[in-house]
Amino acid sequence: MTKKTSVGLIFGGNSSEYEVSIVSGHNIYNAIDKEKFEVHPIWITNEGYIASEADAFKVLADPSYQVENPHKLANLSNISELANLPEIDIFFPIVHGNLGEDGVLQGLFRLLNKPFVGDDVLAAAVTMDKDFTKILAERAGVPVAKWLTVKRPEYEDGESPKLDFDYVVKTLGTSNLFVKPSNQGSSVGISHVQKAADYAPALAEAFKYDDKILVEEGIDGTEVETAVLGNDRPVVSGVGQIINKAGTWYTYENKYAAESTTKLQIPADLPTEVVEATRKYALKVYQATECSGLARIDFMLRTSDQKVIFNELNALPGFTNISMYPKLFEEAGIPYTELITKLIELGQARFDHKAKLLHKHD
Ligand SMILES: Nc1ncnc2c1ncn2[C@@H]1O[C@H](COP(=O)(O)OP(=O)(O)O)[C@@H](O)[C@H]1O
Ligand SMILES: [Mg+2]
């Protein structure tokens, strides 16, 4: 019998998406093909440090498990312990948000010269920044909501016309605005602004989370999402739809609370033209941002004219077995267990390819 591939499944992390990551880790652990893979769970607690493997197994069995007396450490400071795991053949990070999804952890894997699942450093870093992602999407010919970027010094010196609601309304052509940090997730720090009095508080809220914020034209409609899988020849799934109750949007509560009024429809019941436009734009954005492995790509579908408008790209989307990304591929004929195998194979293939490229310089 050939030796099983040893997978370092990394989950948790000190971001607002800690809980989702634990559930994703739990589901991947249960579903992974045990004939092919041997899993080493690696748990980053929400205090930001790597717990023991024994504790990692406990949190997989019970997502609410906490270690006693956690050492509070900033910035995943014992993350370099990943260097001391020679038995791991490939890392599978399912850590959302800052440090997990933004290229930092991916940079560590590159330094360790280990294969890993999901996007590489450049794509992970670029797509964590909503401003850069929109610039690349627009350049690739994909429609995006009009937007302005405000940086902290402009905000603090108080003189930029972008701080004036009337100027912004004139520039973006609407008083229906979304204000958001450039680097965040889970709808944290985002406000829907429709009148002058709400603009300054929305800016202040977004600047709590980042030094750069986006003021965007609000799009009235529903949200459509699609999933992409692959390295240089990516495949695109069908489309799912998120329908918020009239007058509401996809807030943190609507994403995660049991009493959410938002409905997910997979696959979306939409005209072929809308589905095909979404899939075509998703592929363009995936390639423009040089993604590999996977990404979930999100759009607004404007009610007035059925136009599909790019919103954001998630390099490490939620991966519980009821999450949009795996569900879309299940619909497309790739069940959850097989999807996990494919992602691991893609990570390995990219690593093998890069190793060959490097040898050319020998
Ligand atoms: N330009 C916009 N028009 C309409 N709704 C928006 C717009 N931008 C964001 N939203 C709403 O806010 C939610 C969160 O924004 P998003 O940019 O996806 O950030 P996050 O990374 O936090 O998910 C979206 O799912 C949508 O409901
Ligand atoms: Mg989003």
Short mmCIF file of C-alpha atoms and ligand atoms in Angstrom, two decimals:
data_model
loop_
_atom_site.label_atom_id
_atom_site.label_comp_id
_atom_site.label_asym_id
_atom_site.label_seq_id
_atom_site.Cartn_x
_atom_site.Cartn_y
_atom_site.Cartn_z
CA MET A 1 0.00 0.00 0.00
CA THR A 2 1.32 3.44 -0.86
CA LYS A 3 1.87 5.85 1.99
CA LYS A 4 -1.01 8.25 2.71
CA THR A 5 -0.46 11.96 2.13
CA SER A 6 -0.15 13.77 5.43
CA VAL A 7 -2.34 16.91 5.46
CA GLY A 8 -1.86 19.72 8.00
CA LEU A 9 -5.39 21.07 8.32
CA ILE A 10 -5.12 24.57 9.82
CA PHE A 11 -8.28 26.21 11.18
CA GLY A 12 -9.41 28.85 13.68
CA GLY A 13 -7.43 32.08 13.85
CA ASN A 14 -7.95 35.43 15.51
CA SER A 15 -10.34 37.02 13.00
CA SER A 16 -14.06 37.80 13.07
CA GLU A 17 -14.58 34.57 11.11
CA TYR A 18 -13.11 32.25 13.80
CA GLU A 19 -16.32 30.27 14.36
CA VAL A 20 -16.94 29.64 10.64
CA SER A 21 -13.38 28.39 10.31
CA ILE A 22 -13.80 25.90 13.18
CA VAL A 23 -16.95 24.48 11.58
CA SER A 24 -15.23 24.35 8.16
CA GLY A 25 -12.27 22.50 9.76
CA HIS A 26 -14.65 20.08 11.49
CA ASN A 27 -16.52 19.30 8.26
CA ILE A 28 -13.35 18.92 6.16
CA TYR A 29 -11.85 16.63 8.80
CA ASN A 30 -14.93 14.39 8.75
CA ALA A 31 -15.31 14.32 4.97
CA ILE A 32 -11.71 14.01 3.76
CA ASP A 33 -10.89 10.75 1.95
CA LYS A 34 -9.24 8.72 4.74
CA GLU A 35 -7.95 6.14 2.22
CA LYS A 36 -5.73 8.78 0.63
CA PHE A 37 -5.04 11.25 3.42
CA GLU A 38 -3.96 11.27 7.01
CA VAL A 39 -4.98 14.49 8.75
CA HIS A 40 -3.03 16.42 11.37
CA PRO A 41 -5.40 19.05 12.76
CA ILE A 42 -3.69 22.35 13.60
CA TRP A 43 -5.85 24.68 15.68
CA ILE A 44 -5.10 28.39 15.96
CA THR A 45 -7.16 29.51 18.95
CA ASN A 46 -9.11 32.77 18.86
CA GLU A 47 -6.43 34.12 21.16
CA GLY A 48 -4.07 33.66 18.22
CA TYR A 49 -1.74 30.79 19.06
CA ILE A 50 -1.33 27.20 17.94
CA ALA A 51 -2.71 24.78 20.48
CA SER A 52 -1.53 21.18 20.94
CA GLU A 53 -2.70 18.47 18.54
CA ALA A 54 -4.63 16.86 21.42
CA ASP A 55 -6.54 20.14 21.90
CA ALA A 56 -7.07 20.42 18.14
CA PHE A 57 -8.83 17.04 18.15
CA LYS A 58 -11.00 18.21 21.06
CA VAL A 59 -12.17 21.37 19.28
CA LEU A 60 -12.96 19.32 16.16
CA ALA A 61 -15.26 17.15 18.26
CA ASP A 62 -16.79 20.16 20.04
CA PRO A 63 -16.47 23.55 18.28
CA SER A 64 -17.20 25.43 21.51
CA TYR A 65 -14.17 23.85 23.25
CA GLN A 66 -11.67 26.38 24.61
CA VAL A 67 -8.26 25.74 26.11
CA GLU A 68 -7.84 26.74 29.72
CA ASN A 69 -5.58 29.63 30.57
CA PRO A 70 -4.79 30.66 26.98
CA HIS A 71 -1.69 32.77 26.50
CA LYS A 72 -2.88 35.88 24.72
CA LEU A 73 -0.48 36.46 21.85
CA ALA A 74 -0.67 39.09 19.15
CA ASN A 75 -0.27 38.22 15.47
CA LEU A 76 -0.07 34.44 15.69
CA SER A 77 3.37 34.72 17.23
CA ASN A 78 4.03 31.00 17.61
CA ILE A 79 3.02 30.32 13.99
CA SER A 80 6.64 29.49 13.17
CA GLU A 81 5.98 26.19 14.98
CA LEU A 82 4.61 25.08 11.62
CA ALA A 83 8.28 24.74 10.64
CA ASN A 84 8.65 21.93 13.17
CA LEU A 85 6.24 19.56 11.45
CA PRO A 86 8.40 17.67 8.92
CA GLU A 87 5.79 14.90 8.74
CA ILE A 88 3.32 17.22 6.96
CA ASP A 89 3.29 16.77 3.15
CA ILE A 90 0.86 19.62 2.41
CA PHE A 91 -0.86 22.35 4.41
CA PHE A 92 -4.60 22.97 4.05
CA PRO A 93 -5.32 26.38 5.62
CA ILE A 94 -8.97 27.15 6.20
CA VAL A 95 -8.29 30.30 8.19
CA HIS A 96 -10.38 33.27 7.09
CA GLY A 97 -9.56 36.96 7.29
CA ASN A 98 -6.38 38.73 8.34
CA LEU A 99 -3.16 36.68 8.37
CA GLY A 100 -4.94 33.54 7.15
CA GLU A 101 -6.42 34.67 3.86
CA ASP A 102 -4.28 37.69 2.96
CA GLY A 103 -1.00 36.09 1.87
CA VAL A 104 0.79 36.15 5.21
CA LEU A 105 0.30 32.46 6.07
CA GLN A 106 0.87 31.61 2.40
CA GLY A 107 4.24 33.45 2.60
CA LEU A 108 5.22 31.27 5.53
CA PHE A 109 4.42 28.09 3.55
CA ARG A 110 6.57 29.40 0.72
CA LEU A 111 9.45 30.03 3.15
CA LEU A 112 9.02 26.51 4.53
CA ASN A 113 9.02 25.20 0.93
CA LYS A 114 5.81 23.26 1.55
CA PRO A 115 2.86 22.81 -0.80
CA PHE A 116 -0.43 24.30 0.35
CA VAL A 117 -4.07 24.42 -0.68
CA GLY A 118 -5.61 27.63 -1.99
CA ASP A 119 -4.39 30.88 -3.44
CA ASP A 120 -0.73 31.82 -3.50
CA VAL A 121 0.81 34.94 -1.89
CA LEU A 122 0.06 37.47 -4.62
CA ALA A 123 -3.56 36.52 -5.24
CA ALA A 124 -4.33 36.15 -1.54
CA ALA A 125 -2.86 39.57 -0.72
CA VAL A 126 -4.42 41.41 -3.64
CA THR A 127 -7.90 39.94 -3.21
CA MET A 128 -7.96 40.75 0.50
CA ASP A 129 -7.90 44.41 -0.59
CA LYS A 130 -11.28 45.37 -2.07
CA ASP A 131 -9.82 48.49 -3.74
CA PHE A 132 -7.06 46.63 -5.64
CA THR A 133 -9.44 43.82 -6.58
CA LYS A 134 -11.91 46.28 -8.08
CA ILE A 135 -9.15 48.02 -10.03
CA LEU A 136 -8.11 44.68 -11.57
CA ALA A 137 -11.71 43.61 -12.25
CA GLU A 138 -12.47 46.90 -13.97
CA ARG A 139 -9.31 46.60 -16.06
CA ALA A 140 -10.43 43.12 -17.14
CA GLY A 141 -13.66 44.65 -18.44
CA VAL A 142 -15.93 43.47 -15.63
CA PRO A 143 -18.59 45.95 -14.42
CA VAL A 144 -18.05 47.25 -10.87
CA ALA A 145 -20.05 49.68 -8.71
CA LYS A 146 -18.62 53.22 -8.91
CA TRP A 147 -16.40 53.95 -5.96
CA LEU A 148 -14.07 56.38 -4.23
CA THR A 149 -11.17 55.47 -1.97
CA VAL A 150 -10.37 57.49 1.16
CA LYS A 151 -7.06 57.02 2.96
CA ARG A 152 -6.48 57.81 6.62
CA PRO A 153 -4.34 60.94 6.12
CA GLU A 154 -7.03 62.46 3.85
CA TYR A 155 -9.59 61.63 6.53
CA GLU A 156 -7.53 63.06 9.35
CA ASP A 157 -6.57 66.32 7.66
CA GLY A 158 -10.28 66.92 7.08
CA GLU A 159 -9.88 68.86 3.84
CA SER A 160 -10.65 66.23 1.20
CA PRO A 161 -13.88 66.87 -0.73
CA LYS A 162 -14.51 63.11 -0.38
CA LEU A 163 -15.49 63.78 3.23
CA ASP A 164 -18.40 65.88 2.01
CA PHE A 165 -21.62 63.93 1.46
CA ASP A 166 -22.90 66.23 -1.33
CA TYR A 167 -19.62 65.95 -3.26
CA VAL A 168 -19.70 62.14 -3.02
CA VAL A 169 -23.36 62.00 -4.08
CA LYS A 170 -22.55 64.14 -7.11
CA THR A 171 -19.47 62.11 -8.03
CA LEU A 172 -21.06 58.68 -7.64
CA GLY A 173 -24.42 59.81 -9.02
CA THR A 174 -26.51 58.49 -6.12
CA SER A 175 -27.24 59.13 -2.44
CA ASN A 176 -27.48 55.37 -1.88
CA LEU A 177 -23.99 54.53 -0.58
CA PHE A 178 -22.05 51.70 1.05
CA VAL A 179 -19.04 52.64 3.17
CA LYS A 180 -16.61 49.80 3.92
CA PRO A 181 -13.06 49.08 5.08
CA SER A 182 -10.91 47.91 2.18
CA ASN A 183 -9.59 44.93 4.16
CA GLN A 184 -12.25 43.14 6.15
CA GLY A 185 -14.82 40.39 5.93
CA SER A 186 -18.14 39.25 7.38
CA SER A 187 -19.68 42.70 6.78
CA VAL A 188 -17.80 44.09 9.80
CA GLY A 189 -17.32 47.89 9.67
CA ILE A 190 -19.74 48.33 6.73
CA SER A 191 -22.58 50.90 6.73
CA HIS A 192 -25.40 51.62 4.34
CA VAL A 193 -25.68 55.42 4.08
CA GLN A 194 -28.61 57.27 2.51
CA LYS A 195 -28.46 60.69 4.14
CA ALA A 196 -25.82 63.29 5.02
CA ALA A 197 -26.15 62.80 8.79
CA ASP A 198 -25.10 59.13 8.52
CA TYR A 199 -22.00 59.74 6.39
CA ALA A 200 -19.46 60.93 9.00
CA PRO A 201 -20.35 58.13 11.49
CA ALA A 202 -20.02 55.57 8.67
CA LEU A 203 -16.53 56.84 7.80
CA ALA A 204 -15.51 56.72 11.47
CA GLU A 205 -16.81 53.15 11.80
CA ALA A 206 -14.96 51.90 8.70
CA PHE A 207 -11.70 53.61 9.76
CA LYS A 208 -11.77 51.57 12.99
CA TYR A 209 -10.77 48.56 10.89
CA ASP A 210 -8.50 49.83 8.16
CA ASP A 211 -6.41 52.77 6.93
CA LYS A 212 -8.18 52.75 3.58
CA ILE A 213 -11.92 52.71 3.02
CA LEU A 214 -14.24 52.51 0.03
CA VAL A 215 -17.33 54.66 -0.56
CA GLU A 216 -19.41 52.81 -3.12
CA GLU A 217 -22.47 53.39 -5.22
CA GLY A 218 -25.18 51.18 -3.65
CA ILE A 219 -26.71 48.66 -6.03
CA ASP A 220 -30.39 47.81 -5.50
CA GLY A 221 -30.88 44.15 -6.14
CA THR A 222 -30.01 40.64 -5.01
CA GLU A 223 -26.58 39.02 -4.70
CA VAL A 224 -25.24 36.25 -6.93
CA GLU A 225 -22.18 34.16 -6.22
CA THR A 226 -20.18 31.61 -8.13
CA ALA A 227 -17.33 29.23 -7.29
CA VAL A 228 -14.10 28.74 -9.23
CA LEU A 229 -11.71 25.79 -8.93
CA GLY A 230 -8.37 25.25 -10.64
CA ASN A 231 -4.91 26.58 -11.43
CA ASP A 232 -4.19 27.65 -15.00
CA ARG A 233 -7.32 26.00 -16.45
CA PRO A 234 -9.99 26.90 -13.89
CA VAL A 235 -13.56 25.63 -13.94
CA VAL A 236 -16.55 27.73 -12.89
CA SER A 237 -19.58 26.29 -11.08
CA GLY A 238 -23.18 27.36 -11.54
CA VAL A 239 -24.59 30.35 -9.68
CA GLY A 240 -26.17 30.74 -6.25
CA GLN A 241 -28.35 33.62 -5.16
CA ILE A 242 -28.68 35.48 -1.87
CA ILE A 243 -32.00 37.17 -1.38
CA ASN A 244 -32.14 39.70 1.45
CA LYS A 245 -35.47 40.81 2.88
CA ALA A 246 -36.55 44.07 1.18
CA GLY A 247 -34.72 47.07 2.59
CA THR A 248 -32.02 44.97 4.31
CA TRP A 249 -28.56 43.79 3.22
CA TYR A 250 -26.24 40.89 4.00
CA THR A 251 -25.11 42.03 7.46
CA TYR A 252 -23.07 39.98 9.96
CA GLU A 253 -26.36 38.89 11.62
CA ASN A 254 -27.94 37.90 8.32
CA LYS A 255 -24.82 35.88 7.47
CA TYR A 256 -24.49 33.96 10.73
CA ALA A 257 -27.45 34.33 13.12
CA ALA A 258 -30.07 31.59 13.33
CA GLU A 259 -32.86 34.17 12.95
CA SER A 260 -31.41 35.53 9.68
CA THR A 261 -34.04 36.82 7.23
CA THR A 262 -31.75 36.17 4.23
CA LYS A 263 -32.43 33.24 1.91
CA LEU A 264 -29.83 31.28 -0.08
CA GLN A 265 -30.90 29.64 -3.30
CA ILE A 266 -28.59 27.04 -4.89
CA PRO A 267 -28.72 26.91 -7.84
CA ALA A 268 -30.24 30.32 -8.52
CA ASP A 269 -33.47 30.38 -10.50
CA LEU A 270 -32.35 33.05 -12.98
CA PRO A 271 -32.37 33.56 -16.77
CA THR A 272 -29.51 31.86 -18.64
CA GLU A 273 -28.07 35.24 -19.72
CA VAL A 274 -27.65 36.30 -16.08
CA VAL A 275 -26.07 32.97 -15.09
CA GLU A 276 -23.69 33.04 -18.05
CA ALA A 277 -22.69 36.69 -17.49
CA THR A 278 -21.92 35.89 -13.85
CA ARG A 279 -19.80 32.86 -14.78
CA LYS A 280 -17.96 34.72 -17.53
CA TYR A 281 -17.14 37.69 -15.29
CA ALA A 282 -16.06 35.36 -12.47
CA LEU A 283 -13.53 33.67 -14.72
CA LYS A 284 -12.18 37.08 -15.83
CA VAL A 285 -11.75 38.27 -12.24
CA TYR A 286 -10.14 34.95 -11.20
CA GLN A 287 -7.61 35.24 -13.99
CA ALA A 288 -7.03 38.99 -13.60
CA THR A 289 -6.12 38.49 -9.92
CA GLU A 290 -4.01 35.39 -10.73
CA CYS A 291 -5.94 33.13 -8.40
CA SER A 292 -5.13 29.43 -8.17
CA GLY A 293 -6.78 26.66 -6.20
CA LEU A 294 -10.11 28.27 -5.42
CA ALA A 295 -12.14 31.43 -4.96
CA ARG A 296 -15.77 32.39 -4.45
CA ILE A 297 -16.68 35.43 -6.50
CA ASP A 298 -19.60 37.65 -5.50
CA PHE A 299 -21.72 40.02 -7.54
CA MET A 300 -24.77 42.25 -7.20
CA LEU A 301 -27.60 41.60 -9.65
CA ARG A 302 -29.27 44.97 -10.21
CA THR A 303 -33.06 44.73 -10.19
CA SER A 304 -33.70 47.63 -12.59
CA ASP A 305 -31.79 46.22 -15.59
CA GLN A 306 -30.61 42.72 -14.54
CA LYS A 307 -27.00 43.86 -14.86
CA VAL A 308 -24.38 41.73 -13.06
CA ILE A 309 -21.91 43.93 -11.13
CA PHE A 310 -18.78 42.53 -9.45
CA ASN A 311 -18.60 43.06 -5.69
CA GLU A 312 -15.77 41.06 -4.13
CA LEU A 313 -13.67 37.90 -4.27
CA ASN A 314 -13.15 35.56 -1.33
CA ALA A 315 -9.90 33.60 -1.60
CA LEU A 316 -10.83 31.29 1.30
CA PRO A 317 -14.63 31.12 1.32
CA GLY A 318 -16.66 29.43 4.05
CA PHE A 319 -16.16 25.70 3.63
CA THR A 320 -18.72 24.04 5.85
CA ASN A 321 -20.65 21.39 3.94
CA ILE A 322 -23.62 23.76 3.71
CA SER A 323 -21.54 26.75 2.58
CA MET A 324 -22.10 28.30 -0.85
CA TYR A 325 -18.72 27.22 -2.31
CA PRO A 326 -18.98 23.44 -1.73
CA LYS A 327 -22.72 23.47 -2.45
CA LEU A 328 -22.16 25.04 -5.87
CA PHE A 329 -19.66 22.32 -6.79
CA GLU A 330 -21.89 19.60 -5.42
CA GLU A 331 -24.54 20.92 -7.84
CA ALA A 332 -21.92 20.82 -10.60
CA GLY A 333 -21.27 17.11 -9.88
CA ILE A 334 -18.26 17.31 -7.53
CA PRO A 335 -19.27 16.04 -4.07
CA TYR A 336 -17.65 17.55 -0.94
CA THR A 337 -15.12 14.73 -0.37
CA GLU A 338 -13.98 14.80 -3.99
CA LEU A 339 -13.71 18.60 -3.90
CA ILE A 340 -11.33 18.36 -0.93
CA THR A 341 -9.19 15.82 -2.84
CA LYS A 342 -9.11 18.07 -5.91
CA LEU A 343 -8.03 21.10 -3.87
CA ILE A 344 -5.17 19.13 -2.33
CA GLU A 345 -4.10 17.85 -5.77
CA LEU A 346 -4.18 21.42 -7.15
CA GLY A 347 -1.97 22.68 -4.31
CA GLN A 348 0.49 19.86 -4.95
CA ALA A 349 0.46 20.43 -8.74
CA ARG A 350 1.24 24.15 -8.33
CA PHE A 351 4.11 23.33 -5.98
CA ASP A 352 5.56 20.70 -8.36
CA HIS A 353 5.29 23.13 -11.26
CA LYS A 354 7.07 25.93 -9.37
CA ALA A 355 9.81 23.55 -8.25
CA LYS A 356 10.48 22.73 -11.91
CA LEU A 357 10.60 26.42 -12.84
CA LEU A 358 13.17 27.11 -10.13
CA HIS A 359 15.40 24.26 -11.33
CA LYS A 360 15.76 25.98 -14.68
CA HIS A 361 17.95 28.57 -12.93
CA ASP A 362 20.35 25.95 -11.52
N1 LIG B 1 -22.17 48.54 -3.51
C1 LIG B 1 -23.07 47.83 -2.82
N2 LIG B 1 -24.39 47.86 -3.14
C2 LIG B 1 -25.31 47.14 -2.45
N3 LIG B 1 -25.00 46.35 -1.40
C3 LIG B 1 -23.71 46.28 -1.03
C4 LIG B 1 -22.67 46.99 -1.72
N4 LIG B 1 -21.50 46.71 -1.12
C5 LIG B 1 -21.78 45.87 -0.11
N5 LIG B 1 -23.09 45.61 -0.03
C6 LIG B 1 -23.77 44.76 0.96
O1 LIG B 1 -22.87 44.55 2.05
C7 LIG B 1 -22.50 43.16 2.16
C8 LIG B 1 -21.07 43.01 2.59
O2 LIG B 1 -20.22 43.70 1.69
P1 LIG B 1 -18.94 43.03 1.05
O3 LIG B 1 -18.31 44.04 0.15
O4 LIG B 1 -19.33 41.74 0.43
O5 LIG B 1 -17.97 42.81 2.29
P2 LIG B 1 -17.59 41.51 3.18
O6 LIG B 1 -16.18 41.19 2.79
O7 LIG B 1 -17.66 42.01 4.59
O8 LIG B 1 -18.54 40.41 2.85
C9 LIG B 1 -22.79 42.60 0.78
O9 LIG B 1 -23.01 41.20 0.82
C10 LIG B 1 -24.06 43.39 0.39
O10 LIG B 1 -25.21 42.90 1.08
MG MG B 2 -19.12 39.71 1.00
#
